[in-house]
Amino acid sequence: MFTKKTIKDIDLSGKTVLLRADYNVPVEDGKITDDYRLQQSLPTLHYLLEQDVKLIICSHLGRPTGPGDTTNSLFPVAKRLKQLLKRDVEFAPDCIGERAEKAAKNLKSGQVLLLENLRFHPEEEKNDPEFAKQLASLADVFVQDGFGVVHRAHASTDAITKFLPSVAGLLLEKEVDTITNVMEKPERPLVAIIGGAKIADKIDLLHRFIEIADVVAVGGAMANTFLVAEGIDVAQSLYDKVDLPVARDIMRKARTEAKKRRFIFAIPHDGVVAHKMDKTAPTRIVDWSAHVIADIETYPHRPPARASHILWQEMILDIGPFSGSFIAGGVQLANTVVWNGTMGVTETPSLQGPVGPYAHGTELVIEALLGQFGHKPFTVVGGGDTVGYLENRGLVNSFGHVSTGGGASLELMAGRKLPGVEALEDKK
Ligand code: 3PG
Ligand code: MG
């Protein structure tokens, strides 16, 4: 399946290896708050160290404005890597030039050196060949294992491959293989659950899933744009006005698909609303299509209009229980699920307990995916926010595959070529 050479296809013993990782991790007050990307790169590091290589690792962190922007230093990563590897990790305060060269030269077999943020040099993002050449001069072999960044054609993902034999690491291989597999030959039924803030980021993904999935369910603020397109008054809810034609177009395509074959495109039927996005704001459920809960609760009276209408001061902050159950039902029938994007504003902390006031829809989806209702499908999870939420909840190891890539996994799923993968050597 994976057509590029990997570290297992070449002889590395005694060589100096330059490994491109994606250690773009969240750092607060000099401490890493989520080390999933580091954890996931360990099998590659262990394998390389077993080959007695001299291991030089490079990465970017954040989007620094230049060398003076020390808030984006990779130094905290060196410290954490040392703990994870249980061995010393040297740190060079620059990725090229005298200091990097000296540190590289002093390296012995089995030793690890982490270079400072590649993006402290603007040449990195410009895919500058001169900069790439200087980086390449530090090593004998280049290994690409930064799956999260291979959708960028930068010096350390593209230009560098012109100067060194270049192969894939084990994380890159696993990511590309798993994601390509669920898109190209999933065990059906295939259910796609797509959330997050913006349709704009996921247009291609939605189109592709309408073509290949059995169910596509949308949630998150993105769903609000679909609701507006369907004529629902979402009041103060966040939605993308400019993407309304896109939403209409997607709905049209989904309806056409549903006439051709058994296919469901689900937008929310109910939502959790509040006056503001705050942990202290009272919440209520608005059910704009079925009204079941309100009918039961107000019997023998008729439910008030507000039970099915979002009031002018309110905004949708999560999917409601009916919509969550609908998705959970789809999950019961699925053999493969691709999940990208949370169903609501999961970042808002709770006044008590681990689950925030607008995270219940996401929690319901997680319960379904983890087999709480009987059946556990193979699930591929992608997207930075979604993975971050799972990491916070301690659930990152409970799914079939949790991708380390945000943009990269979206582009791969949408069927686009990844420049950082294309540039590597083909298997014979
Ligand atoms: C990411 O976290 O999305 C990757 O590390 C790529 O970073 P970038 O979006 O700043 O290029
Ligand atoms: Mg990004």
PDB file of C-alpha atoms in Angstrom, residues 227-378:
ATOM      1  CA  LEU A 227     -29.064  24.915   9.325  1.00  0.00           C
ATOM      2  CA  VAL A 228     -29.187  28.458   7.965  1.00  0.00           C
ATOM      3  CA  ALA A 229     -29.056  27.031   4.438  1.00  0.00           C
ATOM      4  CA  GLU A 230     -32.121  24.956   5.381  1.00  0.00           C
ATOM      5  CA  GLY A 231     -33.988  28.038   6.562  1.00  0.00           C
ATOM      6  CA  ILE A 232     -33.559  27.645  10.333  1.00  0.00           C
ATOM      7  CA  ASP A 233     -33.121  30.841  12.349  1.00  0.00           C
ATOM      8  CA  VAL A 234     -29.936  30.280  14.358  1.00  0.00           C
ATOM      9  CA  ALA A 235     -30.054  33.728  16.054  1.00  0.00           C
ATOM     10  CA  GLN A 236     -26.610  34.599  17.517  1.00  0.00           C
ATOM     11  CA  SER A 237     -24.993  31.292  16.524  1.00  0.00           C
ATOM     12  CA  LEU A 238     -21.661  31.383  14.741  1.00  0.00           C
ATOM     13  CA  TYR A 239     -22.019  30.555  11.050  1.00  0.00           C
ATOM     14  CA  ASP A 240     -20.282  31.354   7.776  1.00  0.00           C
ATOM     15  CA  LYS A 241     -22.347  33.703   5.672  1.00  0.00           C
ATOM     16  CA  VAL A 242     -19.963  33.527   2.723  1.00  0.00           C
ATOM     17  CA  ASP A 243     -20.130  29.743   2.733  1.00  0.00           C
ATOM     18  CA  LEU A 244     -23.922  29.533   2.507  1.00  0.00           C
ATOM     19  CA  PRO A 245     -23.815  28.787  -1.241  1.00  0.00           C
ATOM     20  CA  VAL A 246     -21.238  26.073  -0.503  1.00  0.00           C
ATOM     21  CA  ALA A 247     -23.509  24.576   2.156  1.00  0.00           C
ATOM     22  CA  ARG A 248     -26.473  24.633  -0.246  1.00  0.00           C
ATOM     23  CA  ASP A 249     -24.374  22.988  -2.903  1.00  0.00           C
ATOM     24  CA  ILE A 250     -23.279  20.235  -0.515  1.00  0.00           C
ATOM     25  CA  MET A 251     -26.878  19.640   0.631  1.00  0.00           C
ATOM     26  CA  ARG A 252     -27.966  19.371  -3.005  1.00  0.00           C
ATOM     27  CA  LYS A 253     -25.245  16.876  -3.761  1.00  0.00           C
ATOM     28  CA  ALA A 254     -26.168  14.865  -0.664  1.00  0.00           C
ATOM     29  CA  ARG A 255     -29.848  14.756  -1.681  1.00  0.00           C
ATOM     30  CA  THR A 256     -28.943  13.596  -5.185  1.00  0.00           C
ATOM     31  CA  GLU A 257     -26.739  10.884  -3.698  1.00  0.00           C
ATOM     32  CA  ALA A 258     -29.543   9.747  -1.373  1.00  0.00           C
ATOM     33  CA  LYS A 259     -31.802   9.230  -4.411  1.00  0.00           C
ATOM     34  CA  LYS A 260     -29.202   7.026  -6.081  1.00  0.00           C
ATOM     35  CA  ARG A 261     -28.378   4.735  -3.182  1.00  0.00           C
ATOM     36  CA  ARG A 262     -28.963   4.179   0.519  1.00  0.00           C
ATOM     37  CA  PHE A 263     -27.214   7.192   1.973  1.00  0.00           C
ATOM     38  CA  ILE A 264     -27.893   9.534   4.875  1.00  0.00           C
ATOM     39  CA  PHE A 265     -26.649  13.095   5.287  1.00  0.00           C
ATOM     40  CA  ALA A 266     -27.534  14.191   8.803  1.00  0.00           C
ATOM     41  CA  ILE A 267     -27.567  17.741  10.095  1.00  0.00           C
ATOM     42  CA  PRO A 268     -28.593  18.410  13.709  1.00  0.00           C
ATOM     43  CA  HIS A 269     -32.265  18.208  14.715  1.00  0.00           C
ATOM     44  CA  ASP A 270     -31.678  19.823  18.070  1.00  0.00           C
ATOM     45  CA  GLY A 271     -29.048  21.836  19.882  1.00  0.00           C
ATOM     46  CA  VAL A 272     -27.856  23.097  23.231  1.00  0.00           C
ATOM     47  CA  VAL A 273     -28.219  26.875  23.398  1.00  0.00           C
ATOM     48  CA  ALA A 274     -27.135  29.594  25.820  1.00  0.00           C
ATOM     49  CA  HIS A 275     -26.903  33.390  25.896  1.00  0.00           C
ATOM     50  CA  LYS A 276     -23.135  33.303  25.951  1.00  0.00           C
ATOM     51  CA  MET A 277     -20.272  30.884  25.568  1.00  0.00           C
ATOM     52  CA  ASP A 278     -19.553  30.665  29.246  1.00  0.00           C
ATOM     53  CA  LYS A 279     -19.400  28.002  31.920  1.00  0.00           C
ATOM     54  CA  THR A 280     -21.868  29.910  34.119  1.00  0.00           C
ATOM     55  CA  ALA A 281     -24.531  30.509  31.461  1.00  0.00           C
ATOM     56  CA  PRO A 282     -27.745  28.488  31.875  1.00  0.00           C
ATOM     57  CA  THR A 283     -28.283  26.053  29.000  1.00  0.00           C
ATOM     58  CA  ARG A 284     -31.409  24.636  27.411  1.00  0.00           C
ATOM     59  CA  ILE A 285     -32.261  22.280  24.578  1.00  0.00           C
ATOM     60  CA  VAL A 286     -34.002  23.545  21.474  1.00  0.00           C
ATOM     61  CA  ASP A 287     -35.515  20.865  19.289  1.00  0.00           C
ATOM     62  CA  TRP A 288     -36.390  22.402  15.951  1.00  0.00           C
ATOM     63  CA  SER A 289     -37.767  19.299  14.323  1.00  0.00           C
ATOM     64  CA  ALA A 290     -39.221  16.573  16.564  1.00  0.00           C
ATOM     65  CA  HIS A 291     -40.274  18.453  19.770  1.00  0.00           C
ATOM     66  CA  VAL A 292     -40.553  15.161  21.664  1.00  0.00           C
ATOM     67  CA  ILE A 293     -38.944  16.172  24.948  1.00  0.00           C
ATOM     68  CA  ALA A 294     -40.913  19.428  25.123  1.00  0.00           C
ATOM     69  CA  ASP A 295     -44.189  17.625  24.287  1.00  0.00           C
ATOM     70  CA  ILE A 296     -43.632  15.170  27.118  1.00  0.00           C
ATOM     71  CA  GLU A 297     -42.463  17.751  29.619  1.00  0.00           C
ATOM     72  CA  THR A 298     -45.349  20.154  29.106  1.00  0.00           C
ATOM     73  CA  TYR A 299     -48.185  17.648  28.751  1.00  0.00           C
ATOM     74  CA  PRO A 300     -51.138  18.179  28.993  1.00  0.00           C
ATOM     75  CA  HIS A 301     -50.227  21.680  27.781  1.00  0.00           C
ATOM     76  CA  ARG A 302     -48.681  22.532  24.453  1.00  0.00           C
ATOM     77  CA  PRO A 303     -44.961  23.298  24.562  1.00  0.00           C
ATOM     78  CA  PRO A 304     -44.037  26.983  24.390  1.00  0.00           C
ATOM     79  CA  ALA A 305     -42.739  28.243  21.048  1.00  0.00           C
ATOM     80  CA  ARG A 306     -39.244  28.648  22.511  1.00  0.00           C
ATOM     81  CA  ALA A 307     -38.954  24.846  22.839  1.00  0.00           C
ATOM     82  CA  SER A 308     -38.517  24.654  19.089  1.00  0.00           C
ATOM     83  CA  HIS A 309     -37.047  28.119  18.436  1.00  0.00           C
ATOM     84  CA  ILE A 310     -33.724  29.657  19.273  1.00  0.00           C
ATOM     85  CA  LEU A 311     -34.437  33.006  20.928  1.00  0.00           C
ATOM     86  CA  TRP A 312     -32.838  36.085  19.435  1.00  0.00           C
ATOM     87  CA  GLN A 313     -30.189  36.399  22.208  1.00  0.00           C
ATOM     88  CA  GLU A 314     -29.231  32.728  22.089  1.00  0.00           C
ATOM     89  CA  MET A 315     -26.626  30.717  20.229  1.00  0.00           C
ATOM     90  CA  ILE A 316     -26.169  27.040  19.471  1.00  0.00           C
ATOM     91  CA  LEU A 317     -23.124  25.693  21.318  1.00  0.00           C
ATOM     92  CA  ASP A 318     -23.549  21.931  20.980  1.00  0.00           C
ATOM     93  CA  ILE A 319     -25.684  19.333  19.238  1.00  0.00           C
ATOM     94  CA  GLY A 320     -28.662  18.158  21.292  1.00  0.00           C
ATOM     95  CA  PRO A 321     -29.368  14.680  22.689  1.00  0.00           C
ATOM     96  CA  PHE A 322     -31.646  13.718  19.796  1.00  0.00           C
ATOM     97  CA  SER A 323     -28.930  14.503  17.228  1.00  0.00           C
ATOM     98  CA  GLY A 324     -26.297  12.732  19.327  1.00  0.00           C
ATOM     99  CA  SER A 325     -28.497   9.637  19.573  1.00  0.00           C
ATOM    100  CA  PHE A 326     -29.101   9.718  15.847  1.00  0.00           C
ATOM    101  CA  ILE A 327     -25.343   9.667  15.226  1.00  0.00           C
ATOM    102  CA  ALA A 328     -24.886   6.956  17.873  1.00  0.00           C
ATOM    103  CA  GLY A 329     -27.444   4.857  15.967  1.00  0.00           C
ATOM    104  CA  GLY A 330     -25.438   5.248  12.775  1.00  0.00           C
ATOM    105  CA  VAL A 331     -22.323   4.212  14.657  1.00  0.00           C
ATOM    106  CA  GLN A 332     -24.069   0.980  15.759  1.00  0.00           C
ATOM    107  CA  LEU A 333     -24.378  -0.047  12.112  1.00  0.00           C
ATOM    108  CA  ALA A 334     -20.897   1.040  11.080  1.00  0.00           C
ATOM    109  CA  ASN A 335     -17.804  -1.065  10.674  1.00  0.00           C
ATOM    110  CA  THR A 336     -15.622   1.945   9.977  1.00  0.00           C
ATOM    111  CA  VAL A 337     -15.994   5.482  11.292  1.00  0.00           C
ATOM    112  CA  VAL A 338     -13.961   8.532  10.388  1.00  0.00           C
ATOM    113  CA  TRP A 339     -14.378  11.282  12.937  1.00  0.00           C
ATOM    114  CA  ASN A 340     -13.008  14.792  12.464  1.00  0.00           C
ATOM    115  CA  GLY A 341     -14.127  17.746  14.529  1.00  0.00           C
ATOM    116  CA  THR A 342     -15.978  18.080  17.809  1.00  0.00           C
ATOM    117  CA  MET A 343     -19.765  18.443  17.988  1.00  0.00           C
ATOM    118  CA  GLY A 344     -19.772  21.550  20.165  1.00  0.00           C
ATOM    119  CA  VAL A 345     -17.637  24.043  22.061  1.00  0.00           C
ATOM    120  CA  THR A 346     -15.659  21.445  24.005  1.00  0.00           C
ATOM    121  CA  GLU A 347     -13.096  24.020  25.190  1.00  0.00           C
ATOM    122  CA  THR A 348     -15.476  25.703  27.643  1.00  0.00           C
ATOM    123  CA  PRO A 349     -14.581  24.230  31.041  1.00  0.00           C
ATOM    124  CA  SER A 350     -17.237  22.884  33.345  1.00  0.00           C
ATOM    125  CA  LEU A 351     -18.200  24.278  36.754  1.00  0.00           C
ATOM    126  CA  GLN A 352     -17.881  20.741  38.040  1.00  0.00           C
ATOM    127  CA  GLY A 353     -16.678  17.441  36.583  1.00  0.00           C
ATOM    128  CA  PRO A 354     -14.514  16.839  33.541  1.00  0.00           C
ATOM    129  CA  VAL A 355     -17.158  17.448  30.857  1.00  0.00           C
ATOM    130  CA  GLY A 356     -17.860  21.048  29.863  1.00  0.00           C
ATOM    131  CA  PRO A 357     -21.404  22.402  29.365  1.00  0.00           C
ATOM    132  CA  TYR A 358     -21.161  22.180  25.564  1.00  0.00           C
ATOM    133  CA  ALA A 359     -19.280  18.881  25.337  1.00  0.00           C
ATOM    134  CA  HIS A 360     -22.161  16.464  25.954  1.00  0.00           C
ATOM    135  CA  GLY A 361     -22.839  15.927  22.252  1.00  0.00           C
ATOM    136  CA  THR A 362     -19.173  15.059  21.689  1.00  0.00           C
ATOM    137  CA  GLU A 363     -19.259  12.793  24.749  1.00  0.00           C
ATOM    138  CA  LEU A 364     -22.281  10.935  23.398  1.00  0.00           C
ATOM    139  CA  VAL A 365     -20.480  10.363  20.108  1.00  0.00           C
ATOM    140  CA  ILE A 366     -17.391   9.139  21.993  1.00  0.00           C
ATOM    141  CA  GLU A 367     -19.495   6.702  24.036  1.00  0.00           C
ATOM    142  CA  ALA A 368     -20.994   5.302  20.853  1.00  0.00           C
ATOM    143  CA  LEU A 369     -17.576   5.005  19.181  1.00  0.00           C
ATOM    144  CA  LEU A 370     -16.130   3.202  22.190  1.00  0.00           C
ATOM    145  CA  GLY A 371     -18.860   0.562  22.153  1.00  0.00           C
ATOM    146  CA  GLN A 372     -20.976   1.789  25.081  1.00  0.00           C
ATOM    147  CA  PHE A 373     -24.155   0.857  23.185  1.00  0.00           C
ATOM    148  CA  GLY A 374     -22.927  -2.578  22.170  1.00  0.00           C
ATOM    149  CA  HIS A 375     -20.888  -2.237  18.997  1.00  0.00           C
ATOM    150  CA  LYS A 376     -17.441  -0.748  18.581  1.00  0.00           C
ATOM    151  CA  PRO A 377     -16.435   0.079  15.006  1.00  0.00           C
ATOM    152  CA  PHE A 378     -12.878   0.744  13.819  1.00  0.00           C
TER     153      PHE A 378
END
